[in-house]
PDB file of C-alpha atoms in Angstrom:
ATOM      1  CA  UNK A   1       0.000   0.000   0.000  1.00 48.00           C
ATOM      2  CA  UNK A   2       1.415   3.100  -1.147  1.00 49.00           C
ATOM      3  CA  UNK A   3       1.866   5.900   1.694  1.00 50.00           C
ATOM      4  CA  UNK A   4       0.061   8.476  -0.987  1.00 58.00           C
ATOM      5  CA  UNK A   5      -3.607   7.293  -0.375  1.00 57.00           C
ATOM      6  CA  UNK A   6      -3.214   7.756   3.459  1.00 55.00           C
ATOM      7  CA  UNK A   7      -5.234  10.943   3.936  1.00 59.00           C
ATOM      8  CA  UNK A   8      -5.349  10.608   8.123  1.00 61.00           C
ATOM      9  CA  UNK A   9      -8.291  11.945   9.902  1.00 63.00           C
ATOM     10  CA  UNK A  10      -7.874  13.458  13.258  1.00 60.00           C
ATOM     11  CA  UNK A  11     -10.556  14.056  15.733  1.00 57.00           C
ATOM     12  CA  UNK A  12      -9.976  15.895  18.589  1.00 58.00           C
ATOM     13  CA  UNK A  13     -11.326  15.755  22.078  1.00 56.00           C
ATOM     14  CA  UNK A  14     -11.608  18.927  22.758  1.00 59.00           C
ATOM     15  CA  UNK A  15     -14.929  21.076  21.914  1.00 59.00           C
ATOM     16  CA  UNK A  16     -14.058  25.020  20.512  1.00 66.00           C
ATOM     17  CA  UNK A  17     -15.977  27.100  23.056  1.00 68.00           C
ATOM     18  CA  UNK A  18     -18.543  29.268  21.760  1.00 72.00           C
ATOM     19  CA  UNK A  19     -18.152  33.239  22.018  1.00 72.00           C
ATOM     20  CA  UNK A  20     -21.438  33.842  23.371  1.00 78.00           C
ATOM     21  CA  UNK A  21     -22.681  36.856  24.363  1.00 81.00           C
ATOM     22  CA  UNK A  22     -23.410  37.738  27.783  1.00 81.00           C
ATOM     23  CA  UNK A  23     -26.945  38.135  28.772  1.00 85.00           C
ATOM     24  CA  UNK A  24     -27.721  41.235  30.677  1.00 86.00           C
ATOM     25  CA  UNK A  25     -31.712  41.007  31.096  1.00 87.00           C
ATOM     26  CA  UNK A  26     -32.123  38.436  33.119  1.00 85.00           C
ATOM     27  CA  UNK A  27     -29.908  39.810  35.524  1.00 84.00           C
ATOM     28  CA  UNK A  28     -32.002  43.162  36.243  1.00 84.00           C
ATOM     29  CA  UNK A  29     -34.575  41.200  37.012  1.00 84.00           C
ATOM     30  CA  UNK A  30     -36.314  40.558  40.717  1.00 82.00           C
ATOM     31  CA  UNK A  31     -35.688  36.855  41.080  1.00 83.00           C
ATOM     32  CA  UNK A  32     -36.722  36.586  44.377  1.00 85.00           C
ATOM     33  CA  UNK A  33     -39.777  34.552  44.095  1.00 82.00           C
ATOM     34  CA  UNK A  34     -37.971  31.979  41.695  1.00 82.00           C
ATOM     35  CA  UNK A  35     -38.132  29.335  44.266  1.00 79.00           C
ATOM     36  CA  UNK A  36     -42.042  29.679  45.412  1.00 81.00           C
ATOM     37  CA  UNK A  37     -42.941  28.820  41.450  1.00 82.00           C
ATOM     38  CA  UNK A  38     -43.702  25.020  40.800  1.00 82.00           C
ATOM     39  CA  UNK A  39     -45.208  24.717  37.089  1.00 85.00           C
ATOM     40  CA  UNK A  40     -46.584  26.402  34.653  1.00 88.00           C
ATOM     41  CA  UNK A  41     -49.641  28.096  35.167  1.00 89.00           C
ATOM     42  CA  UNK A  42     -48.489  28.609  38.605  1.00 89.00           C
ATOM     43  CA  UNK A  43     -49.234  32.675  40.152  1.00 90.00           C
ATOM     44  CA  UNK A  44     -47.249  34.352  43.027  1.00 89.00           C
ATOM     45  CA  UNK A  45     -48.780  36.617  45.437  1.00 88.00           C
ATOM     46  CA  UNK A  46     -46.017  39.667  46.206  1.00 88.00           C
ATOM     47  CA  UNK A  47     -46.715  41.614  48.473  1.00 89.00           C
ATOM     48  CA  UNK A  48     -45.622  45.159  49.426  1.00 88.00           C
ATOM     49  CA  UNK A  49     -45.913  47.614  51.766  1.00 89.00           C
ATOM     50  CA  UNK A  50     -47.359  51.092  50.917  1.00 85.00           C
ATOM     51  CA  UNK A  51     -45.795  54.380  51.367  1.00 86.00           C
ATOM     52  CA  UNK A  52     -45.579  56.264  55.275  1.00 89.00           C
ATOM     53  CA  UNK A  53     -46.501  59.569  56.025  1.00 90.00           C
ATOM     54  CA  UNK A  54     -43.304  61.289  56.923  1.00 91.00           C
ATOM     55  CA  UNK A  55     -44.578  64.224  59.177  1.00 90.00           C
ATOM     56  CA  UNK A  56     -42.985  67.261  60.737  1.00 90.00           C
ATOM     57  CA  UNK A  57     -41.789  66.858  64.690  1.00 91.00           C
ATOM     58  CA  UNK A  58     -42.040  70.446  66.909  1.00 89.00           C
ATOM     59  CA  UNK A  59     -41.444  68.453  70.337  1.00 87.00           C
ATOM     60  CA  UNK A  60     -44.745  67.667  71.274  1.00 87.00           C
ATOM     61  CA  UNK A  61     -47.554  64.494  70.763  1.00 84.00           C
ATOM     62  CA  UNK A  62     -46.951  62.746  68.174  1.00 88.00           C
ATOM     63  CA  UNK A  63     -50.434  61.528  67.995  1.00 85.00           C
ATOM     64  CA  UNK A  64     -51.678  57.721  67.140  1.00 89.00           C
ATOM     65  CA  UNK A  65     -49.244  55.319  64.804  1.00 91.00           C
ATOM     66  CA  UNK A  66     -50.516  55.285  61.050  1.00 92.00           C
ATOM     67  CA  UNK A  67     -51.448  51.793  60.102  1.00 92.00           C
ATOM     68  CA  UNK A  68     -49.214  50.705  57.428  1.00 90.00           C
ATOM     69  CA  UNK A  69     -50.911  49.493  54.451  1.00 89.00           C
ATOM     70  CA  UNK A  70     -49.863  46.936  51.635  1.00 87.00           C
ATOM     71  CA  UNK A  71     -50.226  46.057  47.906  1.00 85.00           C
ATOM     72  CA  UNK A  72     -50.157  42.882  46.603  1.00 88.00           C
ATOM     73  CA  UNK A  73     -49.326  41.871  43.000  1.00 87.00           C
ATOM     74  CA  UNK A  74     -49.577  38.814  41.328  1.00 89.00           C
ATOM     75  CA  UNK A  75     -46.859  37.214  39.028  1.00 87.00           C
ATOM     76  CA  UNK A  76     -48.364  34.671  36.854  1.00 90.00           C
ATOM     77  CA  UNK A  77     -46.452  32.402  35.038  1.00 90.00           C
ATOM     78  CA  UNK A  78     -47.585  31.817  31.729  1.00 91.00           C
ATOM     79  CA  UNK A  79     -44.882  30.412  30.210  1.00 90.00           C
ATOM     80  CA  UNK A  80     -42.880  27.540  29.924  1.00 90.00           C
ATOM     81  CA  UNK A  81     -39.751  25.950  27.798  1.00 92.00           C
ATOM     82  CA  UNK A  82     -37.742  23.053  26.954  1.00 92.00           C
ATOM     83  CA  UNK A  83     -34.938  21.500  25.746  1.00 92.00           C
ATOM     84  CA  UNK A  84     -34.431  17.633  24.142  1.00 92.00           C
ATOM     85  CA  UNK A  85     -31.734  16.615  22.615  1.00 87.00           C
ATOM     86  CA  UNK A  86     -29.628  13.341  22.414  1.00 83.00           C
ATOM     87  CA  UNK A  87     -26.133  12.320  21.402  1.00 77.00           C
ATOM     88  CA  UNK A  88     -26.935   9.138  19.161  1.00 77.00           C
ATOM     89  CA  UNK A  89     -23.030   7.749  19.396  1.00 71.00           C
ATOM     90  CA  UNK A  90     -23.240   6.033  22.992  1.00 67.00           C
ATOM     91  CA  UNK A  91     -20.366   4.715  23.140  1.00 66.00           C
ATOM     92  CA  UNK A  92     -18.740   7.937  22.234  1.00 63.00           C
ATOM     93  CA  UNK A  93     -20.928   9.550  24.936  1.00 59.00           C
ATOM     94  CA  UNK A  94     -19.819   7.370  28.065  1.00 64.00           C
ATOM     95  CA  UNK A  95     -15.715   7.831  27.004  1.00 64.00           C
ATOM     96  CA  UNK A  96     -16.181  10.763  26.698  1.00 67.00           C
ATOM     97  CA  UNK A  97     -18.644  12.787  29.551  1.00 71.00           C
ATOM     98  CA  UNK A  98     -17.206  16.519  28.210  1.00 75.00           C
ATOM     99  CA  UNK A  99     -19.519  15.911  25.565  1.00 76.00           C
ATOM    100  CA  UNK A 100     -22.343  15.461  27.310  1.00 79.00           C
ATOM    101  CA  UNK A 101     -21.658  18.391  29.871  1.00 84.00           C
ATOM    102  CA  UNK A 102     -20.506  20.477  26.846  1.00 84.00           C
ATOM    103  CA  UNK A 103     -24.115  19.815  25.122  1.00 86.00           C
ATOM    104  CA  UNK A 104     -25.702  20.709  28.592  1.00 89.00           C
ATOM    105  CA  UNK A 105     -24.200  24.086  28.850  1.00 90.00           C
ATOM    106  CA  UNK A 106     -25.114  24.653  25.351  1.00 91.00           C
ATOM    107  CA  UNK A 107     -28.764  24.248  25.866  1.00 92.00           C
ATOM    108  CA  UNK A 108     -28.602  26.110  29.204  1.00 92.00           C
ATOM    109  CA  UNK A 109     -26.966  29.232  27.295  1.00 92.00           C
ATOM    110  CA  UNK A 110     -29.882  28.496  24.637  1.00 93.00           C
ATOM    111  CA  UNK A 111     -32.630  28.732  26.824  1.00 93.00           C
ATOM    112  CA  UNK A 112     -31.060  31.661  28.722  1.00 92.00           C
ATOM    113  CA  UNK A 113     -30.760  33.432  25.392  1.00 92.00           C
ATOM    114  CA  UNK A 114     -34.374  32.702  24.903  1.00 94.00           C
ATOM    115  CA  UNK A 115     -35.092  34.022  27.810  1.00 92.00           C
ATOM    116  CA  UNK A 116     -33.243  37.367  27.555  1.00 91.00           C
ATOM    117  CA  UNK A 117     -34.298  38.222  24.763  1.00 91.00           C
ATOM    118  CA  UNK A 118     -38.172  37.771  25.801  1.00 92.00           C
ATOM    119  CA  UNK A 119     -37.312  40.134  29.047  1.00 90.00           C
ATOM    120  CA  UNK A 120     -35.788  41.966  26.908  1.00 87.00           C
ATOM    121  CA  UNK A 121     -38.801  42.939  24.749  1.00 88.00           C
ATOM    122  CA  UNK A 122     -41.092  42.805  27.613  1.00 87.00           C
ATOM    123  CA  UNK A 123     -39.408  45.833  29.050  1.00 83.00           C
ATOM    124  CA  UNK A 124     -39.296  47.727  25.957  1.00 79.00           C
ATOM    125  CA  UNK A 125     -42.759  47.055  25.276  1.00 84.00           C
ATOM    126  CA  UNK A 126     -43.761  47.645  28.946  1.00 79.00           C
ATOM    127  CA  UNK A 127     -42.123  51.185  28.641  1.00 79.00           C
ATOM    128  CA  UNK A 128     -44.074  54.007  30.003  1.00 77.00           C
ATOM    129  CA  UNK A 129     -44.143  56.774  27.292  1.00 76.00           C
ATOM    130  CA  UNK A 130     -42.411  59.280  29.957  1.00 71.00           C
ATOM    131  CA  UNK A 131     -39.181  56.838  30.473  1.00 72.00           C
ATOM    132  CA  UNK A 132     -38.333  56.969  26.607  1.00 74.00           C
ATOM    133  CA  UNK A 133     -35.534  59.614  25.483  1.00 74.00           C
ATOM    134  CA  UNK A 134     -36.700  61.455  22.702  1.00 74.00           C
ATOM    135  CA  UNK A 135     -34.850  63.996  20.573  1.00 72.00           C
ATOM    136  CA  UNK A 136     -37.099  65.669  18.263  1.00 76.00           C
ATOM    137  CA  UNK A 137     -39.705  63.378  19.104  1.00 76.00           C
ATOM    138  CA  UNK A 138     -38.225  60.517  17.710  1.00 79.00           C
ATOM    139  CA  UNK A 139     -36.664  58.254  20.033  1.00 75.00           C
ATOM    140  CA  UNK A 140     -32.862  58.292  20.587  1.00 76.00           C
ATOM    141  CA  UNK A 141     -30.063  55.302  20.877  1.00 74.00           C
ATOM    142  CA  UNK A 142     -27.344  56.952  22.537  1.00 78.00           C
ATOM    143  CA  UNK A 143     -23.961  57.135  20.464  1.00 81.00           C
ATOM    144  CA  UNK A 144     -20.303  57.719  21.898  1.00 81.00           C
ATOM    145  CA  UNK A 145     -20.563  60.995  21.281  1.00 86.00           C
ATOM    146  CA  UNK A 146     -24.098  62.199  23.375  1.00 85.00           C
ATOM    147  CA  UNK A 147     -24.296  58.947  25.734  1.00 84.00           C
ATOM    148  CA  UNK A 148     -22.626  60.685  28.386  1.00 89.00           C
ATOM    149  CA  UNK A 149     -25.145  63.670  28.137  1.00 89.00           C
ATOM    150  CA  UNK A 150     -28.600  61.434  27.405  1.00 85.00           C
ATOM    151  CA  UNK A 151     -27.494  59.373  30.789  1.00 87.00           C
ATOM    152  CA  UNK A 152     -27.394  63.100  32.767  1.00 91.00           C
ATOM    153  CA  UNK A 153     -30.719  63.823  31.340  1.00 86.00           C
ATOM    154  CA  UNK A 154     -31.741  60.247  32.152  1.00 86.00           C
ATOM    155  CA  UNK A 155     -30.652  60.587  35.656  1.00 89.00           C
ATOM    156  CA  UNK A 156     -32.416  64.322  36.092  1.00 90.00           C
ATOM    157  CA  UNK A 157     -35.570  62.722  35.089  1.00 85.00           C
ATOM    158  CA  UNK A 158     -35.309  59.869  37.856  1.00 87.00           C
ATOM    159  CA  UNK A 159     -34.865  62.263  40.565  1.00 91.00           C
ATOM    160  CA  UNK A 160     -37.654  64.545  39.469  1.00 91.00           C
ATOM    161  CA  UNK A 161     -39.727  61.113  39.214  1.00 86.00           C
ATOM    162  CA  UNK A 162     -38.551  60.732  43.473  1.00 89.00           C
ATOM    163  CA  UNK A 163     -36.878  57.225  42.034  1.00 87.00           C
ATOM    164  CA  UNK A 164     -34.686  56.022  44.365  1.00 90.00           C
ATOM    165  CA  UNK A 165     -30.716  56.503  43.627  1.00 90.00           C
ATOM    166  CA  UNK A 166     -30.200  52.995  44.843  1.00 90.00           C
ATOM    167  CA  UNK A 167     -30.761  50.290  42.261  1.00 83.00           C
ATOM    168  CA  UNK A 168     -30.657  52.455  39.235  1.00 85.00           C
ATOM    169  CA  UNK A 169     -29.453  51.014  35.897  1.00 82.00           C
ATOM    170  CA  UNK A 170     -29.174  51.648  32.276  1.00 81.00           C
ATOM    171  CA  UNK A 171     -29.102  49.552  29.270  1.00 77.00           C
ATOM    172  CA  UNK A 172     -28.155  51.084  26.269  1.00 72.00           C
ATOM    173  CA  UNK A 173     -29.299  48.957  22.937  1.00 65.00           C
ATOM    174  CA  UNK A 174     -26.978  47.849  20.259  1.00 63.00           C
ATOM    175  CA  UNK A 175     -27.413  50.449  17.040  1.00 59.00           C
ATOM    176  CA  UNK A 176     -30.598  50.445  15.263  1.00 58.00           C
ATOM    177  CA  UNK A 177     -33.350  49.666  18.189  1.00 54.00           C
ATOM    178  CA  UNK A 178     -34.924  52.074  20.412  1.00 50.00           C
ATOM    179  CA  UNK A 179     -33.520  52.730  23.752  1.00 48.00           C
ATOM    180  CA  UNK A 180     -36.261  52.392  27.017  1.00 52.00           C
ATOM    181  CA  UNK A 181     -35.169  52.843  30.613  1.00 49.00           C
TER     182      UNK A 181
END
């Protein structure tokens, strides 16, 4: 057998990581209640407490306590996802486990994708008209040149709105979608 029809096939064992992008949604989100849901269909009383009266003091009675009062919301889950999948070479699949926790991560940064992107929309669309940055009235993505002076604006706006300092964020879109805050 001549040497010259050898064409040799290698196959490594190592998987090329994916350059995924990080998700950023998911993780502005109140996840607090994460652990009370059970299935889908599922809904999750929150509740809150309401505002106090903050009152002046001039040294004298301070008359009777205010009784605090609550809100309640209700976060139903009306959603639900999946992922199936199977490696068909078994034997390949028990020597080699890195494939099967490689495929797992895979579908977990699928599904978080999925995910992301849904809260994603779901805050733009849940925008209130007075949160959007307009220029013009049309509705501005903030470049490297103004982004320093749309987030001051941004900020002025929260503090005329009382919204608390703490907690604050931003997200500013990639080019060619609307920004919402």
């Amino acid at each position: 057998m001549a040497f010259t029809n050898f064409i040799p096939e290698v196959w490594s064992a190592r998987l090329l990581e994916h350059l995924d992008k990080v998700h950023v949604y998911a993780n502005l989100m109140n996840r607090d209640y994460e652990g009370d849901i059970r299935a889908y269909g599922d809904t999750v009383h929150i509740n809150q407490i309401g505002s106090i009266t903050i009152s002046d003091y001039d040294g004298t009675d301070i008359g009777e306590p205010e009784e605090v009062d609550g809100a309640q919301q209700s976060l139903t889950i009306d959603q639900a996802k999946y992922f199936n999948f199977q490696i068909k070479d078994i034997d390949n699949a028990q020597s080699n486990p890195k494939l099967i926790d490689a495929a797992m991560q895979r579908a977990s940064y699928d599904m978080n994708d999925v995910i992301d992107q849904y809260l994603a929309q779901l805050l733009v669309s849940g925008c209130q008209e007075g949160n959007i940055l307009y220029d013009d009235s049309t509705a501005v993505t903030p470049t490297e040149e103004n982004a320093y002076d749309y987030l001051v604006d941004l900020g002025v706006a929260l503090s005329e709105a009382n919204v608390p300092t703490l907690g604050r964020w931003v997200v500013i879109p990639p080019p060619g979608s609307t920004g919402c805050c």
